[in-house]
Each structure stands twice: as C-alpha cells, then as structure tokens.
C-alpha cells in the first residue's frame, strides 16, 4: 500500500525502495523510503490529525532547537485503500536510545534536558493548545482523573496503592502558572536518536503542542535512574510543583499500561511504577 501511495502521488519517488522500519511504532507504520526519506502512515484516525500539525510546525520549531528534528518533505492524501493523510520526512541517521541502557547515561540526560529547555523557550504564539490532537499533553492532568482512579483500584497491596494515591493527589494540587510553552508530548527512548554516545536528534512530534511542560519530564522516572535522573532534573531546573505534576503524568501512563496485551510494555510499566513510588 505504501508503494502504491508513493507511485500514485509522488512519482518522482516511485523508483525508491521501501523497507519497513523495525520495531514499528504505535501511532504510525514507518518505512525507509530510499536512502534519504522516511514514510509515516498513521495507524488510526486519532493519530492522522497530527500529520498536518507536524507538516506546519516542524519547520517553524527547527531553527530554534539545538538538535535536528524531523523535516517534512511532502504530505500525502488518502488513497489506494488507505484512509488517512501521511507524511514523507527526511531521514535522520542514528540509533534510537531504546537499543542501549540509558538508565545511568548522564550525558544523554544532560543533552535531553538542554534540548527540552530550548524547546520550552521557543515562542508559543499561535501554537496548538492541549486537546484531542495531542491526547491533552500540556493540559490539566485532571482530564485523566477518572481513568487513573479506576486504575488505582486494581493495584495490589495497600502500601503501593496508598503511595500511588498520594502521588496522584499531589500532582492535582497545582497547575502551570506561566504562559504556555512548547511541549514535545512523547519523550521516550525510542524517540531519541544517539550518535557516538550523544543525543543527536529528537523524533516524533505528533503529540506536540503548547501548555504545561510537566508532561515532558516523565522520562526522569520511566528511563533514568540515580545520577542520570538527578542530572536531568537539575539541568531542566523546573520547580517542585512541576515535578509533582510530571510524576502524575508518569503514574497515569504506567497504570494504564499495566493492562496492555504486550508483556514487554507491562514489564516497563511495572518498573516505571516502582521507580515513581520509590522516588516519592
């Protein structure tokens, strides 16, 4: 289907080989198109709304950032039996950080915190506020209160549940008191590219928007440990209320992931939950 879409809509690329990128993503099926391009096809309508947003905003964000981000080349239309818009982006070389042990990687932690601080400083005028397009990243955590409360009821052990309830309650006591800033919305190891031990690019801005930067800090507990976590949070330099909301975002994500049919996702969620509660 990807080959048919390219041939029909962008014949100048029709002779380029198409190879699935493994492992595949959740929100998009991704392919390498020739040597220089990436082709991304949203897997559902709730992700398809992100295509035009990335096409418009990525070129406007890129000049303000210290590292490469995806560069749109073309936007495809539904066709050939495929119902959504889709993207061609310029290929960025690198190995995603999920292939290595990043838990204690203080250099990555510092590089990432510097990138996020730069992103949070990009002028936010006209940016898309939190909503369905980014699953409320940057918005108020309370939108997920019902879902989180239901998940808390399934935790095993009174001590774990009591601690998790306290983390969630603390997260709901504050809101971002400043003008909205740009947020990536999905900072995770598989969206970070590495080269020679350094962060070299940040991918997948489908959940970007403007609002509260707390959602971008959850990697402090979902991936980093010990000194790397401390370096990341110290370099970001945000206040304790923001860190409490970040813990809330991480708790929500870990709790809803415990019911995922993928055993690896569940295992990662269990580790993240343990780290969040131990830190709290």
Short mmCIF file of C-alpha atoms in Angstrom, two decimals:
data_model
loop_
_atom_site.label_atom_id
_atom_site.label_comp_id
_atom_site.label_asym_id
_atom_site.label_seq_id
_atom_site.Cartn_x
_atom_site.Cartn_y
_atom_site.Cartn_z
CA UNK A 1 0.00 0.00 0.00
CA UNK A 2 2.86 2.40 0.80
CA UNK A 3 4.42 1.67 -2.58
CA UNK A 4 1.13 2.32 -4.33
CA UNK A 5 0.59 5.62 -2.49
CA UNK A 6 4.07 6.88 -3.36
CA UNK A 7 3.78 5.84 -7.01
CA UNK A 8 0.35 7.47 -7.38
CA UNK A 9 1.04 10.75 -5.59
CA UNK A 10 4.81 11.29 -5.79
CA UNK A 11 6.05 9.62 -8.96
CA UNK A 12 9.46 11.26 -8.52
CA UNK A 13 9.99 8.83 -5.61
CA UNK A 14 8.37 5.79 -7.23
CA UNK A 15 11.65 4.02 -8.02
CA UNK A 16 12.94 4.25 -4.44
CA UNK A 17 12.88 1.10 -2.34
CA UNK A 18 10.54 0.91 0.64
CA UNK A 19 11.63 -1.00 3.75
CA UNK A 20 9.62 -1.32 7.00
CA UNK A 21 11.36 0.21 10.00
CA UNK A 22 11.63 -2.22 12.90
CA UNK A 23 10.49 -2.16 15.59
CA UNK A 24 7.35 -0.49 14.35
CA UNK A 25 5.70 2.37 16.22
CA UNK A 26 2.31 2.58 17.92
CA UNK A 27 0.87 5.63 16.21
CA UNK A 28 2.39 5.18 12.75
CA UNK A 29 3.64 2.50 10.40
CA UNK A 30 7.05 3.78 9.36
CA UNK A 31 9.16 2.90 6.33
CA UNK A 32 12.51 3.93 4.96
CA UNK A 33 11.99 5.37 1.50
CA UNK A 34 15.17 5.08 -0.49
CA UNK A 35 18.25 6.35 1.31
CA UNK A 36 17.11 9.85 2.23
CA UNK A 37 13.49 9.68 3.36
CA UNK A 38 11.08 8.27 5.95
CA UNK A 39 7.45 7.48 5.14
CA UNK A 40 4.97 7.56 8.04
CA UNK A 41 1.40 6.28 7.83
CA UNK A 42 -0.90 6.87 10.84
CA UNK A 43 -2.49 3.70 12.16
CA UNK A 44 -5.82 5.31 13.18
CA UNK A 45 -7.82 8.49 12.67
CA UNK A 46 -6.93 9.78 16.14
CA UNK A 47 -3.27 9.90 15.03
CA UNK A 48 -3.97 11.13 11.50
CA UNK A 49 -4.87 14.61 12.80
CA UNK A 50 -1.21 15.00 13.81
CA UNK A 51 0.10 14.86 10.23
CA UNK A 52 -0.84 18.38 9.17
CA UNK A 53 0.29 19.74 12.54
CA UNK A 54 3.78 18.29 12.08
CA UNK A 55 3.95 19.49 8.47
CA UNK A 56 3.17 23.06 9.56
CA UNK A 57 5.01 23.38 12.85
CA UNK A 58 8.20 21.32 12.50
CA UNK A 59 9.84 23.77 10.05
CA UNK A 60 8.93 26.61 12.42
CA UNK A 61 10.36 24.89 15.51
CA UNK A 62 13.57 23.60 13.94
CA UNK A 63 15.51 26.91 13.73
CA UNK A 64 15.14 27.42 17.49
CA UNK A 65 16.41 23.99 18.54
CA UNK A 66 19.96 22.77 19.19
CA UNK A 67 19.47 19.35 17.56
CA UNK A 68 17.80 18.06 14.38
CA UNK A 69 14.11 17.20 14.38
CA UNK A 70 12.12 15.63 11.52
CA UNK A 71 11.99 17.73 8.36
CA UNK A 72 8.79 17.41 6.31
CA UNK A 73 9.28 16.82 2.60
CA UNK A 74 5.72 16.12 1.43
CA UNK A 75 2.23 15.32 2.73
CA UNK A 76 0.25 12.58 1.05
CA UNK A 77 -3.51 12.27 0.76
CA UNK A 78 -5.82 9.28 1.40
CA UNK A 79 -5.87 6.84 -1.49
CA UNK A 80 -5.19 3.30 -2.69
CA UNK A 81 -7.46 1.99 0.06
CA UNK A 82 -5.65 3.94 2.80
CA UNK A 83 -7.97 6.41 4.60
CA UNK A 84 -5.60 8.95 6.19
CA UNK A 85 -3.12 11.69 5.27
CA UNK A 86 0.51 10.59 5.56
CA UNK A 87 4.00 12.07 5.55
CA UNK A 88 7.32 11.90 3.81
CA UNK A 89 10.11 13.22 6.05
CA UNK A 90 13.85 13.49 5.58
CA UNK A 91 15.73 10.51 7.03
CA UNK A 92 17.91 11.19 10.09
CA UNK A 93 20.78 8.81 10.78
CA UNK A 94 21.26 7.41 14.28
CA UNK A 95 20.38 4.61 16.68
CA UNK A 96 17.37 5.10 18.89
CA UNK A 97 18.13 5.17 22.60
CA UNK A 98 15.90 2.19 23.38
CA UNK A 99 18.64 -0.07 21.97
CA UNK A 100 21.02 0.80 24.82
CA UNK A 101 21.00 1.08 28.60
CA UNK A 102 20.15 4.72 29.18
CA UNK A 103 19.27 4.38 32.87
CA UNK A 104 22.63 5.71 34.09
CA UNK A 105 23.53 7.76 30.99
CA UNK A 106 24.23 11.17 32.49
CA UNK A 107 25.42 12.63 29.17
CA UNK A 108 22.13 11.74 27.50
CA UNK A 109 20.24 13.13 30.50
CA UNK A 110 22.07 16.46 30.21
CA UNK A 111 21.70 16.63 26.43
CA UNK A 112 17.98 15.89 26.61
CA UNK A 113 17.36 18.41 29.37
CA UNK A 114 19.14 21.05 27.30
CA UNK A 115 17.02 20.23 24.26
CA UNK A 116 13.79 20.42 26.25
CA UNK A 117 14.79 23.71 27.85
CA UNK A 118 15.36 25.12 24.35
CA UNK A 119 12.01 23.74 23.16
CA UNK A 120 10.25 25.29 26.14
CA UNK A 121 11.75 28.68 25.18
CA UNK A 122 10.50 28.64 21.57
CA UNK A 123 7.88 31.39 21.07
CA UNK A 124 4.50 29.75 21.60
CA UNK A 125 2.33 32.32 19.84
CA UNK A 126 -0.31 30.55 17.78
CA UNK A 127 0.76 27.09 18.87
CA UNK A 128 -1.91 24.38 19.29
CA UNK A 129 -3.18 24.20 22.89
CA UNK A 130 -3.72 20.85 24.57
CA UNK A 131 -6.61 18.78 23.29
CA UNK A 132 -7.51 15.66 21.39
CA UNK A 133 -4.76 16.16 18.81
CA UNK A 134 -2.06 15.55 21.46
CA UNK A 135 -4.05 13.49 23.97
CA UNK A 136 -4.05 16.53 26.28
CA UNK A 137 -0.26 16.66 26.66
CA UNK A 138 0.49 20.02 28.19
CA UNK A 139 -3.04 20.27 29.56
CA UNK A 140 -4.52 19.67 33.00
CA UNK A 141 -3.90 16.23 34.50
CA UNK A 142 -7.45 16.24 35.85
CA UNK A 143 -8.69 15.17 32.40
CA UNK A 144 -7.32 11.70 33.26
CA UNK A 145 -8.51 11.62 36.87
CA UNK A 146 -11.33 9.15 36.28
CA UNK A 147 -9.12 6.80 34.30
CA UNK A 148 -6.38 6.99 36.92
CA UNK A 149 -8.73 6.44 39.85
CA UNK A 150 -10.12 3.33 38.16
CA UNK A 151 -6.60 2.01 37.57
CA UNK A 152 -5.60 2.71 41.18
CA UNK A 153 -8.35 0.33 42.28
CA UNK A 154 -6.52 -2.52 40.57
CA UNK A 155 -3.19 -2.04 42.35
CA UNK A 156 -2.15 -4.92 44.57
CA UNK A 157 -1.14 -4.16 48.15
CA UNK A 158 -2.32 -1.40 50.45
CA UNK A 159 1.09 0.26 50.70
CA UNK A 160 1.56 0.54 46.94
CA UNK A 161 -1.94 1.88 46.42
CA UNK A 162 -1.67 4.39 49.28
CA UNK A 163 1.60 5.74 47.92
CA UNK A 164 0.27 5.92 44.36
CA UNK A 165 -2.86 7.75 45.54
CA UNK A 166 -0.67 10.28 47.34
CA UNK A 167 1.46 10.86 44.21
CA UNK A 168 -1.67 11.41 42.14
CA UNK A 169 -3.34 13.69 44.69
CA UNK A 170 -0.19 15.81 44.96
CA UNK A 171 0.01 16.08 41.18
CA UNK A 172 -3.50 17.52 41.01
CA UNK A 173 -2.83 20.30 43.54
CA UNK A 174 -1.06 22.65 41.12
CA UNK A 175 -1.18 23.97 37.57
CA UNK A 176 1.41 25.66 35.36
CA UNK A 177 1.27 29.32 36.48
CA UNK A 178 3.14 30.77 33.49
CA UNK A 179 2.28 31.37 29.83
CA UNK A 180 2.09 28.11 27.85
CA UNK A 181 5.31 26.73 26.40
CA UNK A 182 6.02 24.25 23.61
CA UNK A 183 5.99 20.61 24.70
CA UNK A 184 7.06 17.53 22.75
CA UNK A 185 4.47 15.32 24.43
CA UNK A 186 6.10 11.92 23.95
CA UNK A 187 9.66 11.99 25.29
CA UNK A 188 10.74 8.33 25.39
CA UNK A 189 13.95 6.44 24.48
CA UNK A 190 12.58 5.24 21.14
CA UNK A 191 12.05 8.87 20.06
CA UNK A 192 15.65 9.84 20.84
CA UNK A 193 18.47 9.22 18.35
CA UNK A 194 22.04 8.68 19.53
CA UNK A 195 25.39 9.04 17.78
CA UNK A 196 28.73 8.32 19.45
CA UNK A 197 27.17 8.40 22.91
CA UNK A 198 25.41 11.75 22.49
CA UNK A 199 21.83 12.72 21.77
CA UNK A 200 21.83 13.57 18.05
CA UNK A 201 18.13 14.13 17.18
CA UNK A 202 14.62 14.04 18.64
CA UNK A 203 11.82 12.38 16.66
CA UNK A 204 8.02 12.09 16.54
CA UNK A 205 6.40 15.42 17.34
CA UNK A 206 2.89 14.10 16.70
CA UNK A 207 1.83 14.94 20.26
CA UNK A 208 3.44 18.36 20.39
CA UNK A 209 1.53 21.43 21.47
CA UNK A 210 1.70 24.28 23.94
CA UNK A 211 0.95 24.22 27.65
CA UNK A 212 2.49 22.83 30.83
CA UNK A 213 5.97 21.29 30.33
CA UNK A 214 5.45 18.72 33.10
CA UNK A 215 4.49 16.01 30.61
CA UNK A 216 7.96 16.18 29.04
CA UNK A 217 9.72 15.26 32.30
CA UNK A 218 8.34 11.78 32.93
CA UNK A 219 11.42 10.17 31.38
CA UNK A 220 13.18 11.09 34.63
CA UNK A 221 11.42 8.10 36.19
CA UNK A 222 10.47 5.93 33.23
CA UNK A 223 14.04 5.66 31.88
CA UNK A 224 16.65 7.42 34.04
CA UNK A 225 17.99 6.22 37.38
CA UNK A 226 20.21 7.64 40.13
CA UNK A 227 22.74 10.23 38.90
CA UNK A 228 21.19 10.44 35.42
CA UNK A 229 17.80 11.35 36.91
CA UNK A 230 19.40 13.97 39.14
CA UNK A 231 21.34 15.49 36.23
CA UNK A 232 18.22 15.59 34.05
CA UNK A 233 16.05 17.29 36.66
CA UNK A 234 18.77 19.68 37.81
CA UNK A 235 19.51 20.75 34.24
CA UNK A 236 15.83 21.25 33.39
CA UNK A 237 15.58 23.37 36.53
CA UNK A 238 11.80 23.44 36.95
CA UNK A 239 10.04 23.87 40.29
CA UNK A 240 8.78 21.16 42.64
CA UNK A 241 5.14 21.62 41.68
CA UNK A 242 6.03 20.92 38.05
CA UNK A 243 7.96 17.82 39.11
CA UNK A 244 4.95 16.64 41.09
CA UNK A 245 2.75 17.02 38.01
CA UNK A 246 5.39 15.18 35.98
CA UNK A 247 5.22 12.29 38.43
CA UNK A 248 1.47 12.34 37.95
CA UNK A 249 1.84 12.05 34.17
CA UNK A 250 4.24 9.14 34.65
CA UNK A 251 1.92 7.46 37.14
CA UNK A 252 -1.08 7.73 34.81
CA UNK A 253 0.87 6.26 31.90
CA UNK A 254 2.29 3.41 33.98
CA UNK A 255 -1.09 2.50 35.45
CA UNK A 256 -2.95 2.36 32.16
CA UNK A 257 -0.11 0.35 30.62
CA UNK A 258 -0.42 -2.45 33.19
CA UNK A 259 -3.34 -3.89 31.20
CA UNK A 260 -1.53 -3.80 27.84
CA UNK A 261 -1.52 -7.14 25.99
CA UNK A 262 2.19 -6.70 25.21
CA UNK A 263 4.20 -8.30 28.04
CA UNK A 264 7.18 -6.02 27.40
CA UNK A 265 5.01 -2.92 27.76
CA UNK A 266 3.65 -4.25 31.05
CA UNK A 267 7.14 -5.02 32.32
CA UNK A 268 8.33 -1.49 31.54
CA UNK A 269 5.24 -0.04 33.21
CA UNK A 270 5.90 -2.06 36.35
CA UNK A 271 9.48 -0.79 36.52
CA UNK A 272 8.35 2.81 35.95
CA UNK A 273 5.67 2.48 38.63
CA UNK A 274 8.20 1.09 41.11
CA UNK A 275 10.64 3.95 40.38
CA UNK A 276 7.95 6.60 40.71
CA UNK A 277 6.73 5.26 44.04
CA UNK A 278 10.23 4.71 45.42
CA UNK A 279 11.19 8.26 44.50
CA UNK A 280 8.03 9.65 46.04
#
